[in-house]
Every structure is written in C-alpha cells, then in structure tokens.
Coordinates of N, CA and C and ligand atoms in Angstrom, one line a residue:
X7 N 23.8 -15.3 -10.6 CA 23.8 -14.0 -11.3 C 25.1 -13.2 -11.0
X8 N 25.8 -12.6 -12.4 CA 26.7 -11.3 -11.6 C 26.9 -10.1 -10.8
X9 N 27.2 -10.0 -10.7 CA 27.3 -8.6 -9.9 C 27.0 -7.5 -10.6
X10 N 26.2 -6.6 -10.0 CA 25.4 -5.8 -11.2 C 26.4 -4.6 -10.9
X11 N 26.5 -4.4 -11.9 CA 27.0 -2.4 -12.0 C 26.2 -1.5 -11.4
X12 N 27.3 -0.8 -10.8 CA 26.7 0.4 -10.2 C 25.2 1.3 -11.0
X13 N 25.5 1.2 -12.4 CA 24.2 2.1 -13.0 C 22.9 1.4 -12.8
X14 N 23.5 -0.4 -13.1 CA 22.4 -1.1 -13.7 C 21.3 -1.1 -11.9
X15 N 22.0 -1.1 -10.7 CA 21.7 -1.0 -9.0 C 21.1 0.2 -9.0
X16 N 21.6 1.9 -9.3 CA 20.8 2.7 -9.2 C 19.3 2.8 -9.8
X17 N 19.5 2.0 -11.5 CA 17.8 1.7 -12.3 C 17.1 1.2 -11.5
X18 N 17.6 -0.1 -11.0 CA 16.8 -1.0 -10.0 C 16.1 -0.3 -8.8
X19 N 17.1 0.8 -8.8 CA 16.1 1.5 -7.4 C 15.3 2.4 -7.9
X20 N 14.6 3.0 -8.9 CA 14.1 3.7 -9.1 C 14.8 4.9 -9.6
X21 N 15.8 5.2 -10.1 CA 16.7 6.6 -10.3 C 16.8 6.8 -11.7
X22 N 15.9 6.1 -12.8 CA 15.8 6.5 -13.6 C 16.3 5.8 -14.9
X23 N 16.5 6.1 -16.2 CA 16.6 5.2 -17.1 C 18.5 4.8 -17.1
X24 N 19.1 4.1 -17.6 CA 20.2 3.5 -16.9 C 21.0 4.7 -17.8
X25 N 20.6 4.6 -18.6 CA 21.5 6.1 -19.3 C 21.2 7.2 -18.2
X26 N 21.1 7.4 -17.5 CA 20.5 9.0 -17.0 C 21.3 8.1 -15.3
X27 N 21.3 7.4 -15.3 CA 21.9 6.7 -13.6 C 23.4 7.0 -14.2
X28 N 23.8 6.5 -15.3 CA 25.5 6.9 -15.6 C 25.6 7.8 -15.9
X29 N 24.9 8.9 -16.0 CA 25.4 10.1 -16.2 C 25.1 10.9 -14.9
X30 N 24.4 10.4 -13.7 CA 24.3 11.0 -12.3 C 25.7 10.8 -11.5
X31 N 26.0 9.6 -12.1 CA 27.2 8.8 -11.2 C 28.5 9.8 -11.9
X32 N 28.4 9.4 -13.4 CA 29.5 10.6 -14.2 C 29.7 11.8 -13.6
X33 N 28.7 12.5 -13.5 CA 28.8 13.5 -12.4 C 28.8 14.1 -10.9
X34 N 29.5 13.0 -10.5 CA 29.0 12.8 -9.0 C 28.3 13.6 -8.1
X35 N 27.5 12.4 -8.7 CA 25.8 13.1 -7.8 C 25.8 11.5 -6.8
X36 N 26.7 10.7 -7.1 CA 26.3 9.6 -6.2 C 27.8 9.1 -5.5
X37 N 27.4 8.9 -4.2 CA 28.6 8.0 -3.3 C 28.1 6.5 -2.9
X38 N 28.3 5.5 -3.3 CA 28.4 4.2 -2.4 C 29.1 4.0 -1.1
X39 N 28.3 4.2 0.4 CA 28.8 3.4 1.8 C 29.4 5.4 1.5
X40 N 28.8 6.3 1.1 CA 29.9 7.2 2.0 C 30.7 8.0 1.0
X41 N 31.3 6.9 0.0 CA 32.2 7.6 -0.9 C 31.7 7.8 -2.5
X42 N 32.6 8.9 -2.7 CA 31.6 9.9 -3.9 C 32.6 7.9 -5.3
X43 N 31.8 8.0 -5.9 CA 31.9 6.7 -6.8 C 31.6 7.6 -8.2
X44 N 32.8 7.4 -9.6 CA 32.4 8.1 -10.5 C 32.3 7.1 -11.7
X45 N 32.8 5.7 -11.7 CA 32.8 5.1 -12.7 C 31.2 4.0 -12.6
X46 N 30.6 3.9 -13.4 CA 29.5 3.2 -13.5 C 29.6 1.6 -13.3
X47 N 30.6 1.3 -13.8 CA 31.1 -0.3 -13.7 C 31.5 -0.6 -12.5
X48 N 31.7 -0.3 -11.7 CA 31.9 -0.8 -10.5 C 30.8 -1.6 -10.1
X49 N 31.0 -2.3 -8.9 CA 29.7 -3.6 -8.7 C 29.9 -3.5 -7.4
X50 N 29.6 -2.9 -6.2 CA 29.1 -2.9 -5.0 C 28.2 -3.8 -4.7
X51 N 28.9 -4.3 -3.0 CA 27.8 -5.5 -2.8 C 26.7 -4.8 -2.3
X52 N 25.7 -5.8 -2.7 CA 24.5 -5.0 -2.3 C 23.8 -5.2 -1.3
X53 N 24.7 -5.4 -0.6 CA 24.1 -6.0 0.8 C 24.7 -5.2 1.8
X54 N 23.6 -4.7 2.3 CA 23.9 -3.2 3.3 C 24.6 -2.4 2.3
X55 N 24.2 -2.1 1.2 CA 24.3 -1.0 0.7 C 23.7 0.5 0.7
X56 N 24.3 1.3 1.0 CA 24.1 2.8 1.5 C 24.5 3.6 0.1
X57 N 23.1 3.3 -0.9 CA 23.8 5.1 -1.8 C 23.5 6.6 -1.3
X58 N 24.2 7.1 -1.7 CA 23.6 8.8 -1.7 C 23.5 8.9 -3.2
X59 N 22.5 9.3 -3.0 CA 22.4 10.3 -4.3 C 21.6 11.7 -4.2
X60 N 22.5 12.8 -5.3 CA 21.9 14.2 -4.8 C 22.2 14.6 -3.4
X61 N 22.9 13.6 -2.8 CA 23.0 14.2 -0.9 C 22.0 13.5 -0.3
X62 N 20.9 12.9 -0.9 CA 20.2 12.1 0.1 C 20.7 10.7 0.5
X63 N 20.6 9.9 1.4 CA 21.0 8.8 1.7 C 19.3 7.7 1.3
X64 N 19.7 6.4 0.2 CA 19.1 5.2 0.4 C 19.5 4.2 0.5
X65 N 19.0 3.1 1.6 CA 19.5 2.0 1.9 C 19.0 1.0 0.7
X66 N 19.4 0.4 -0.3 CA 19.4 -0.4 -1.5 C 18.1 -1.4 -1.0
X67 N 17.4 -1.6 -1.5 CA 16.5 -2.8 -1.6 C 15.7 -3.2 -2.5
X68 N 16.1 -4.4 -2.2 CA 16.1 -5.4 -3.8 C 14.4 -5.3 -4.0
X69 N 13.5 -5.2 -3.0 CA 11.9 -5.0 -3.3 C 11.5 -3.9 -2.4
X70 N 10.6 -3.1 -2.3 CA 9.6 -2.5 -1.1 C 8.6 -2.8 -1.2
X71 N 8.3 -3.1 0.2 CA 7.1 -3.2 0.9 C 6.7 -2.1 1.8
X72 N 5.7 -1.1 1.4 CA 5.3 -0.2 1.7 C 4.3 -0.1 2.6
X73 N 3.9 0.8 3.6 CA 2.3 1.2 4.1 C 2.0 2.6 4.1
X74 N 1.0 3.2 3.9 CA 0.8 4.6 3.5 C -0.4 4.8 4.6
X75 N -0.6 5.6 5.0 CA -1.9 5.7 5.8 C -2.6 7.1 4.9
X76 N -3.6 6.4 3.9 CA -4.3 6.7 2.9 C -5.0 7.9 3.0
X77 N -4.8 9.0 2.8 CA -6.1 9.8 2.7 C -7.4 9.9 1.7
X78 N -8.4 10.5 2.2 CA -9.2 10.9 0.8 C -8.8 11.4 0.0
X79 N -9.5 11.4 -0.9 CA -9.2 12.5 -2.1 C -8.2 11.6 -3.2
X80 N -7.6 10.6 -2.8 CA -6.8 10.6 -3.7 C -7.1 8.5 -3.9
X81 N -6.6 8.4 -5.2 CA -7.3 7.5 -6.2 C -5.9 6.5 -6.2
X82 N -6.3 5.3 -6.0 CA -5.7 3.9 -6.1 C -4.9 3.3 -7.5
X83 N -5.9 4.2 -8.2 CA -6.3 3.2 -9.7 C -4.6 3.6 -10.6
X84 N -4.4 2.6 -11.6 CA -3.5 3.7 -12.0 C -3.0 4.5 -12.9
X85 N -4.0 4.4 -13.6 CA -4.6 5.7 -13.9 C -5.2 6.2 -13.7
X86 N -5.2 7.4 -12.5 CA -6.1 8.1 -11.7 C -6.9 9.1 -12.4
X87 N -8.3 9.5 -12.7 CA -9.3 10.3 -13.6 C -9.7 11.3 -13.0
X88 N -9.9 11.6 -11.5 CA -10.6 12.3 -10.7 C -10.1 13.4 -9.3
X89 N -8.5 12.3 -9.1 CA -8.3 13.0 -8.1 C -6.7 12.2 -8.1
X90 N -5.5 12.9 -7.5 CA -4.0 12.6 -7.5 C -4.2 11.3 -7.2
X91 N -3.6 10.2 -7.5 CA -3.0 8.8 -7.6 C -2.2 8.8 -6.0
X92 N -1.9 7.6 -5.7 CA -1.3 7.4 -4.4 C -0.1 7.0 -4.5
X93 N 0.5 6.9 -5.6 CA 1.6 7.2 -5.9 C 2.4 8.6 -5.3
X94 N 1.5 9.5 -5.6 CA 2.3 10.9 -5.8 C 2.5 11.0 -4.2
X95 N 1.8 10.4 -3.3 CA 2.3 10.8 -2.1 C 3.7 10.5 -1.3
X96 N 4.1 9.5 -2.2 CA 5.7 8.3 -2.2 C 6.9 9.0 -2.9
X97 N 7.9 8.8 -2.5 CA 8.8 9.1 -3.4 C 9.1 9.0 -4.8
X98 N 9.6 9.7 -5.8 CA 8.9 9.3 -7.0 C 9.7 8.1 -7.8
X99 N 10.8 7.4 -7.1 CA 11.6 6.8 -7.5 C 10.6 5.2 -7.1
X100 N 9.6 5.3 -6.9 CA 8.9 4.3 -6.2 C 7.9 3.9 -7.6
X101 N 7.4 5.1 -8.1 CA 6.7 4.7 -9.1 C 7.6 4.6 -10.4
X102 N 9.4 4.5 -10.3 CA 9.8 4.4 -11.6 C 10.2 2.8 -11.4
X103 N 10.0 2.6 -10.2 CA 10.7 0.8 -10.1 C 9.3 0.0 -9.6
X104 N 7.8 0.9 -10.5 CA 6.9 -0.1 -10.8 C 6.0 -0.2 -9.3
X105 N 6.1 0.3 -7.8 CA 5.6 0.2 -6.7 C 4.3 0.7 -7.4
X106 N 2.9 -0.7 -6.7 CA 1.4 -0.4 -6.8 C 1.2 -1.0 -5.8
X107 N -0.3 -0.3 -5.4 CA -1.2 -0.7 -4.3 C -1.5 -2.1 -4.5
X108 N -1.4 -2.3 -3.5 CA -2.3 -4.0 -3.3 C -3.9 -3.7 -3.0
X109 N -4.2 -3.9 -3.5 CA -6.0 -3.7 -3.9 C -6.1 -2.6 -3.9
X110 N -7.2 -2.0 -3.4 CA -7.6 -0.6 -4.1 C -8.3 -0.3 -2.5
X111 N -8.2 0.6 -2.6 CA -9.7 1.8 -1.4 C -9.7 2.8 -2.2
X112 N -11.4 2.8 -2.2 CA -12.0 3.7 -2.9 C -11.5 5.3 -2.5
X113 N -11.5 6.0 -3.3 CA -11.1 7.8 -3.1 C -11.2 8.3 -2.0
X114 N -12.3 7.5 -1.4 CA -12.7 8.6 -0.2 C -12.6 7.6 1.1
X115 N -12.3 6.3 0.8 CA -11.7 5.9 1.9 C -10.2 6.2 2.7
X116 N -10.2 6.5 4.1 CA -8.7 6.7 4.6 C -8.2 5.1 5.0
X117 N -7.0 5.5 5.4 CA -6.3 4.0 6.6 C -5.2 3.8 5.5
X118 N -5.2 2.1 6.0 CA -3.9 1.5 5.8 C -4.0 0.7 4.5
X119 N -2.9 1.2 3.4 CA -3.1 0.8 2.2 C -1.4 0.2 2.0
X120 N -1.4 -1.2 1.2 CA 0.0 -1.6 1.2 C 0.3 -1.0 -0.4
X121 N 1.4 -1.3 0.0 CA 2.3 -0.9 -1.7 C 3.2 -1.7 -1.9
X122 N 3.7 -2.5 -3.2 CA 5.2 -3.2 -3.5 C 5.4 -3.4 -4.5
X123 N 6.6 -3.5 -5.1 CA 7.2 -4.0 -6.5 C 7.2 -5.5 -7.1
X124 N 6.9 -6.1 -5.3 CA 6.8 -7.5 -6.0 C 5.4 -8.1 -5.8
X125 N 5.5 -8.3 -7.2 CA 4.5 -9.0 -7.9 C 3.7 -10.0 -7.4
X126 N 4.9 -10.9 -6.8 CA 4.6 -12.2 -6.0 C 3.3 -12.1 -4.7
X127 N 4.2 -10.9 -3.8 CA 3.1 -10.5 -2.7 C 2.0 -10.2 -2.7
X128 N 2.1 -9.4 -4.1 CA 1.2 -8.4 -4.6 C -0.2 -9.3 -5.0
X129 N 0.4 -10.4 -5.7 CA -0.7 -11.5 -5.9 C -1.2 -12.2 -4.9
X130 N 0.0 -12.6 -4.3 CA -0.5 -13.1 -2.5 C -1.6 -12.7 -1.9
X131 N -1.2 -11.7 -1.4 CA -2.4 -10.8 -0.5 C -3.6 -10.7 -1.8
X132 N -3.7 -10.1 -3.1 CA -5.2 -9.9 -3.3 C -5.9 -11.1 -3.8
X133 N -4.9 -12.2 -4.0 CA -5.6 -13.8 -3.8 C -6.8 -13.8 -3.0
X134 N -7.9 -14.4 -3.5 CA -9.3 -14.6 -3.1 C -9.3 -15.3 -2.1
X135 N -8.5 -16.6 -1.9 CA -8.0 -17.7 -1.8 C -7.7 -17.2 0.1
X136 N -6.7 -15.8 0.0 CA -5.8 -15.8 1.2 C -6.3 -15.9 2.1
X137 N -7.8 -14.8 2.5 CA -8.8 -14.7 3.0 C -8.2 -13.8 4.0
X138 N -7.4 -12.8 3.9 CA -6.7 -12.1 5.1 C -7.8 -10.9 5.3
X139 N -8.0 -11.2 6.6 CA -8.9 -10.4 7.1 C -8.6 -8.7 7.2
X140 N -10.0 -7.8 7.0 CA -9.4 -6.7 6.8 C -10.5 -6.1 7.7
X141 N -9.8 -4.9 8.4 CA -10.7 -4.0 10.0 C -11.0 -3.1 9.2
X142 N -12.4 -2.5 9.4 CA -12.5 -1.0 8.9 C -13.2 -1.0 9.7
X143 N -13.2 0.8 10.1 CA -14.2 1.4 11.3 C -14.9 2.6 10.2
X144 N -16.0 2.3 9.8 CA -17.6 2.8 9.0 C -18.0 4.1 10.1
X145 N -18.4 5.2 9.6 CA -19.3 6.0 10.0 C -20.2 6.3 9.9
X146 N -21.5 5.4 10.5 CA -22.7 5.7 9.9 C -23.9 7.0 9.4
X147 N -24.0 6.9 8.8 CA -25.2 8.0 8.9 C -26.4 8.1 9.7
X148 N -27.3 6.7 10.1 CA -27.9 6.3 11.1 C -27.6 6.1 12.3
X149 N -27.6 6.0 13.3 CA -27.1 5.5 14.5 C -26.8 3.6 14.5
X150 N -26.2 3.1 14.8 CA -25.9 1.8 14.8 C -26.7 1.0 15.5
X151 N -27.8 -0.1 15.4 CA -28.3 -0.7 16.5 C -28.0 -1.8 16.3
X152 N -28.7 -2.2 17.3 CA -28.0 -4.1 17.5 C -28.6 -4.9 16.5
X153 N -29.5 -4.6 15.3 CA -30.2 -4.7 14.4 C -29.3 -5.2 13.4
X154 N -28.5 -4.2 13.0 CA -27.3 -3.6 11.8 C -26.3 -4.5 12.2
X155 N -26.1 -4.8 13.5 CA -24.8 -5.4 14.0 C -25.3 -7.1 13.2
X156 N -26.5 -7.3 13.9 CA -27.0 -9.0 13.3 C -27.1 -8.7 12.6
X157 N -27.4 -8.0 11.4 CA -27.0 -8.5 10.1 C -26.7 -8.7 9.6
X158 N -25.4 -7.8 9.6 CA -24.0 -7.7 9.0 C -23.1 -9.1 9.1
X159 N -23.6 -9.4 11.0 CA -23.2 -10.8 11.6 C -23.6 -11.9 10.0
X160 N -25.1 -11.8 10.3 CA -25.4 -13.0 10.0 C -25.5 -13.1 7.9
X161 N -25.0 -12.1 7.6 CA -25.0 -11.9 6.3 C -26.0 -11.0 5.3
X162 N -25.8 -10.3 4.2 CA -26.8 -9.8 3.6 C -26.2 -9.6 2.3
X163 N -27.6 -9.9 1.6 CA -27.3 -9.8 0.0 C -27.2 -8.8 -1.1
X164 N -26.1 -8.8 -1.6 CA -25.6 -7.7 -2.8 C -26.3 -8.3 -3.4
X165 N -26.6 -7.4 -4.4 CA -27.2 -7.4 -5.8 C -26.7 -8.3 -6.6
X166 N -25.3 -8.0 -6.7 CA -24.7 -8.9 -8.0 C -23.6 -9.7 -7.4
X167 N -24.3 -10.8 -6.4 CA -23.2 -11.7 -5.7 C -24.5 -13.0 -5.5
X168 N -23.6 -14.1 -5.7 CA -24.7 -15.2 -5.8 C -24.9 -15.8 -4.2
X169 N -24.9 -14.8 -3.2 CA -25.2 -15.6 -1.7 C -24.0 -14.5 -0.8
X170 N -25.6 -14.5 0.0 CA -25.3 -13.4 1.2 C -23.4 -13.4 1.6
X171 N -23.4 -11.8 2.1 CA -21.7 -12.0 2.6 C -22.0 -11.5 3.9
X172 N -21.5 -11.9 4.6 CA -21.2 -11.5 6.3 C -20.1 -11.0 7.2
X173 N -19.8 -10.3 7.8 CA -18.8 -9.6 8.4 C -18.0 -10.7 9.2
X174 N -17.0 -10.7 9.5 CA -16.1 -11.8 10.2 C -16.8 -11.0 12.3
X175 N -16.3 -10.2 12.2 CA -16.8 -9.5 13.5 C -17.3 -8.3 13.2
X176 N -18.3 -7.7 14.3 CA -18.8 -6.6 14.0 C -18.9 -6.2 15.5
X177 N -18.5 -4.8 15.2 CA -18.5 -4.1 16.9 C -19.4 -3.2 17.3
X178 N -20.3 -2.6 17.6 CA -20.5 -0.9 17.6 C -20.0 -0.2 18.2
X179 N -18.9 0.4 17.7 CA -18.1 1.3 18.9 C -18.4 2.9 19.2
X180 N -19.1 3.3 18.7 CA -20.0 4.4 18.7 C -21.8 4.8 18.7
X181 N -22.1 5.7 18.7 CA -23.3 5.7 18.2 C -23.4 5.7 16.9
X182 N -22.3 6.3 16.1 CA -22.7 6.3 14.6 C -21.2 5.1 14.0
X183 N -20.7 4.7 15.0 CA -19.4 4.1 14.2 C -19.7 2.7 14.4
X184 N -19.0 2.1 13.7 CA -19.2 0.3 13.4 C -17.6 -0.3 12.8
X185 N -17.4 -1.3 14.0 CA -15.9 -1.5 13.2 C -16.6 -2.9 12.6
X186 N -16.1 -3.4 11.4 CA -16.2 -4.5 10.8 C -15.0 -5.0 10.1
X187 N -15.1 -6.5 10.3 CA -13.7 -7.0 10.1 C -14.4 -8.1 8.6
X188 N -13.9 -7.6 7.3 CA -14.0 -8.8 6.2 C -12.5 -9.4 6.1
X189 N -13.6 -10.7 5.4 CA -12.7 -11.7 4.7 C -12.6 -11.5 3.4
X190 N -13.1 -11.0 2.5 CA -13.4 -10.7 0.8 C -13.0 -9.3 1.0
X191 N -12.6 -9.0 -0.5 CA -12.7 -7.4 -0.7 C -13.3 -7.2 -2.1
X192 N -14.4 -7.4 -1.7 CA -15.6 -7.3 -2.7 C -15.6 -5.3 -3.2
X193 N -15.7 -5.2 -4.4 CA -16.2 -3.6 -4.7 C -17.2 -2.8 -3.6
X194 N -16.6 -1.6 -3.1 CA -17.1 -1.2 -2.2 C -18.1 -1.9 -1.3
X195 N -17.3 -2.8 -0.9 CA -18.2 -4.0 -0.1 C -18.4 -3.6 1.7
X196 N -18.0 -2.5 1.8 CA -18.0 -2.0 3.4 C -19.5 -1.3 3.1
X197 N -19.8 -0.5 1.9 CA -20.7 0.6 1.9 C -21.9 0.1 1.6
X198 N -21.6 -1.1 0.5 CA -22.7 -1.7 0.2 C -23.5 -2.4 1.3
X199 N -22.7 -3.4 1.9 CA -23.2 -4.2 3.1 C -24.0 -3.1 3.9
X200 N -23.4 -2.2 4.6 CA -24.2 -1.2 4.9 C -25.9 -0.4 4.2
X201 N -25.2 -0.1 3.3 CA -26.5 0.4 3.0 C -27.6 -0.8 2.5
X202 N -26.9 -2.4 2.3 CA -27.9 -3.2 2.2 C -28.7 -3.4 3.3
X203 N -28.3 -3.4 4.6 CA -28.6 -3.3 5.6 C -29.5 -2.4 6.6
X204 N -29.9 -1.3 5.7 CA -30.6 -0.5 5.5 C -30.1 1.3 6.4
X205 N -28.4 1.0 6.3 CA -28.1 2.6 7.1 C -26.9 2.6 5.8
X206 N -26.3 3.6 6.2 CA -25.4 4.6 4.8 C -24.2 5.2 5.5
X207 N -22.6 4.8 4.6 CA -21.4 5.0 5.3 C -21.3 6.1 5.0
X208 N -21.1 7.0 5.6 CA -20.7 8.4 5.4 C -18.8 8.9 5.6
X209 N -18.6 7.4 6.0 CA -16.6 8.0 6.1 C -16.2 6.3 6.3
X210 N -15.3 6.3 5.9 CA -14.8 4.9 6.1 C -13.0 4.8 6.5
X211 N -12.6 4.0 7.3 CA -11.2 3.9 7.4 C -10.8 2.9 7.9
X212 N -9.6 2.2 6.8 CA -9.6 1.1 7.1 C -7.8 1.0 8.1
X213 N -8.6 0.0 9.2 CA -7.6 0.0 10.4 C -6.6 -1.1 10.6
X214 N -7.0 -1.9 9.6 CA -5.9 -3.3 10.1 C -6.2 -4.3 8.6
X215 N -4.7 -4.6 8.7 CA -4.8 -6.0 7.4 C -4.1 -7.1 8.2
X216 N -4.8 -8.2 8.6 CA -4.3 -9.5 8.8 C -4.3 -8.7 10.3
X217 N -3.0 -9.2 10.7 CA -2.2 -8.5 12.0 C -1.9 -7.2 12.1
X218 N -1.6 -6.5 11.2 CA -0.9 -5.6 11.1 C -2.2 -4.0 11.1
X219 N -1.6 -3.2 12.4 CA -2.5 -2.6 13.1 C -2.0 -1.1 12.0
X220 N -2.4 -0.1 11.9 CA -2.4 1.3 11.3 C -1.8 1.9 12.8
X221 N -2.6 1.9 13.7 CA -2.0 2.5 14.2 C -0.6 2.0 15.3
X222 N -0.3 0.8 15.2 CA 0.9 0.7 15.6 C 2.1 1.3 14.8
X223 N 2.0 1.6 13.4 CA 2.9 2.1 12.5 C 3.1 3.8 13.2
X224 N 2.1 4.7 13.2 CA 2.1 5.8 13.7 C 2.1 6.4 12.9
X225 N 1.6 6.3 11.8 CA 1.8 7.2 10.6 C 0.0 7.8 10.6
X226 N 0.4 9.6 10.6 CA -0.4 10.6 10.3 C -0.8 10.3 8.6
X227 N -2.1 10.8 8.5 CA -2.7 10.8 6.9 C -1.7 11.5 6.0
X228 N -1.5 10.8 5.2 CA -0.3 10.6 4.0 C 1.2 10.8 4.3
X229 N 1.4 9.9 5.3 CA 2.9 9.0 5.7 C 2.9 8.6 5.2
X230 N 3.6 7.8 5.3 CA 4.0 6.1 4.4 C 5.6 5.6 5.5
X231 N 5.7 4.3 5.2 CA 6.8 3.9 6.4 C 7.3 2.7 5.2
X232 N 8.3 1.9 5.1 CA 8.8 1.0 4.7 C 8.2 -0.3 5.7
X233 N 7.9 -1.5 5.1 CA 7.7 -2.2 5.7 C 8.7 -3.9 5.9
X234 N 8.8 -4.2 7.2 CA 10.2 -4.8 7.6 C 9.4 -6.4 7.6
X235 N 10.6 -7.1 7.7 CA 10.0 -8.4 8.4 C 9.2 -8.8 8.9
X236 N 9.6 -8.4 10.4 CA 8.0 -8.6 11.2 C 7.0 -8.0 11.0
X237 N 6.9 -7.0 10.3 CA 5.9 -6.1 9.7 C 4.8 -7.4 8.8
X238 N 5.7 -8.2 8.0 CA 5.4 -8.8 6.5 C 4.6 -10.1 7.2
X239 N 5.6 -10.5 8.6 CA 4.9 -11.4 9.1 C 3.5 -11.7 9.8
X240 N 3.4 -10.6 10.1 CA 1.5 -10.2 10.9 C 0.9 -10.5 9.4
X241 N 0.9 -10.6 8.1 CA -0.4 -10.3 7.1 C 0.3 -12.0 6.7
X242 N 1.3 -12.6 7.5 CA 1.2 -14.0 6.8 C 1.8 -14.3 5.7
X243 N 2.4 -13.1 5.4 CA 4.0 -13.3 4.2 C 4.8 -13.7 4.3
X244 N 5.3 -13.4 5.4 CA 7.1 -13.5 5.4 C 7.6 -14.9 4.8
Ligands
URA24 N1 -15.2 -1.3 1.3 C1 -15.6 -0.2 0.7 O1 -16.8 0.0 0.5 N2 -14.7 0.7 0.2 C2 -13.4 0.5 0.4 O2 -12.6 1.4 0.0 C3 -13.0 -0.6 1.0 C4 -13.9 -1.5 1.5

C-alpha cells in the first residue's frame, strides 16, 4: 500500500471527515513530530508518529485497544435509550474511527469493559468458542452461604438455556459479596444465576477478563487507559 496523506492519516484517527482534516491542516491546527505541517499531501511515516492537533499531542495508531473502568448509569448498546452510551466517556475522535465495546455490561454494572476498532479482536474475544474467563464480584442482597457457593459451583438452570450453567470458581468474600469467575457471557447471566439460586444481585462489578486485572490498570470509575501489548497478551490476543 502507499503512503497515505497527511489528511487521509488524520480521518484514520478519528479527526473527522477528510474534507474537514484538510481544512484543519490548511489552517494549521496540525504539526507532524513537532512541526506545524500545512499542505495535506505530504505522507509521514507512520511509525512513531506524533500529531498535534489543536495543541493537543496524539501518538498515531493504526487500531485502539481500549479499557474503561465502567460506571453505572451508562449503556453499552449503541444506541443508547435510557442513559449516556460509553462512548461519551472516551474521546470523541474514538467514536468517529468506529471504537465499540466488546460485549456489553448491563447499565448498572461497573468494572472493566474493552473497546476497539478492530473488528478482528472484537470478534475474537466475544467468540463463544474463546471461552475467556470473566471475574465479577456480585453483591448480594442475602448473605452468601456455602449453599449459594455449591450451586453456582455445581450449576443451575436458566429458563431459556437447554442445561444447567456453572461458575468456573466461586469465592465468598464477604458476607454479602461473591466473586464468580464465568466462561460464557450469557444475558445478565451473573444476576440470573443468582437469583436462580435463590439470593438477588444488588451491584455487580466486573474485575478481570482472561488475565487482565481492573485493578492493575488503576483506573478510577470512568478512566479509560489505551491498551498495549502485554496488556493484549493476558486476554490471549496478542
Ligand atoms: N452478568 C450480568 O448479569 N450482567 C452483566 O453486566 C455482566 C454479567
């Protein structure tokens, strides 16, 4: 492939329709590595590429891989009906270069939600197939007994699923908390299991995908961090 033009590199990042990227650069609103750049045709390599634009500094990347540490209130879907999209908490150049959630958590669940442009990943991980294990720590409304814990262990049946599902591990790490670790990401399948089981999730937050911990990232409720290599490699991408 050629070397892309400066305008056709800023679309790619999210900066907007390519007519509206030549007329940012026209007016320099953009420097490449540093230096203010006015003609659109130029082709910088894009490798360790440093734009500014507007004065802010972005390092060029050909995909993102995102993690957001999710709050309530706000909706996966995308077209959000009820409450702000998780988009809006990202930069907004994220949702013009197409960045969506890799599966969904429900509104009122918190934790760790991925985001990416590529497709490829994006299919990867919500693949049925991957089986990448996912941690959530449940707050019950009951107290947790060792009852709830074997169940959950040993499996219990949804409604509209043809054979019991079961937790990969189950902890009780509280009186009302329960970490559980699945392999499926069945429709509110943390709440359901629960209240199949006969107690009721009252908060949910989900703590780990594959390897990859929430809280090693360090990100407070509605952060978001770029995600690297070794990042990609704990969920079994890289
Ligand atoms: N299970 C649920 O019930 N809700 C989520 O958001 C994720 C898993």
């Amino acid at each position: 492939m050629g070397k892309l033009t400066l305008d056709r590199i800023l679309q790619s990042q999210g900066f907007g329709s390519r007519k509206w990227c030549r007329e940012l650069i026209e007016d320099g609103e953009v420097a490449v590595n540093g230096e203010a750049v006015t003609d659109y045709r130029k082709t910088p390599d894009t490798n360790g590429l440093k734009l500014t634009v507007f004065g802010e500094e972005w390092a060029y990347r050909e995909r993102v891989y995102v993690a957001l540490n999710k709050p309530a209130n706000y909706e996966c879907s995308r077209k959000p009906s009820h409450h702000p999209g998780v988009l809006t908490l990202l930069p907004e150049q994220f949702a013009w270069r197409d960045v969506q959630p890799v599966g969904r958590l429900d509104h009122d669940t918190t934790g760790l939600l991925l985001l990416s442009d590529d497709g490829a990943f994006i299919h990867a991980q919500s693949s049925p197939r991957r089986h990448v294990p996912k941690r959530y720590l449940a707050t019950t409304h009951a107290p947790v007994t060792d009852e709830l814990v074997a169940q959950l262990l040993a499996g219990v049946q949804l409604h509209d699923e043809p054979a019991p599902l079961h937790a990969l591990s189950c902890l009780r790490r509280d009186e009302r908390q329960v970490e559980i670790v699945l392999e499926q990401g069945k429709y509110h399948q943390v709440k359901r299991m629960l209240a199949a089981a006969g107690n009721h999730c009252d908060a949910l937050r989900r703590v780990a995908i594959g390897g990859l911990e929430l809280a090693a990232l360090g990100l407070e409720e509605g952060e978001w961090c770029y995600l690297e290599q070794e990042h990609l490699a704990l969920l079994g991408n890289a």
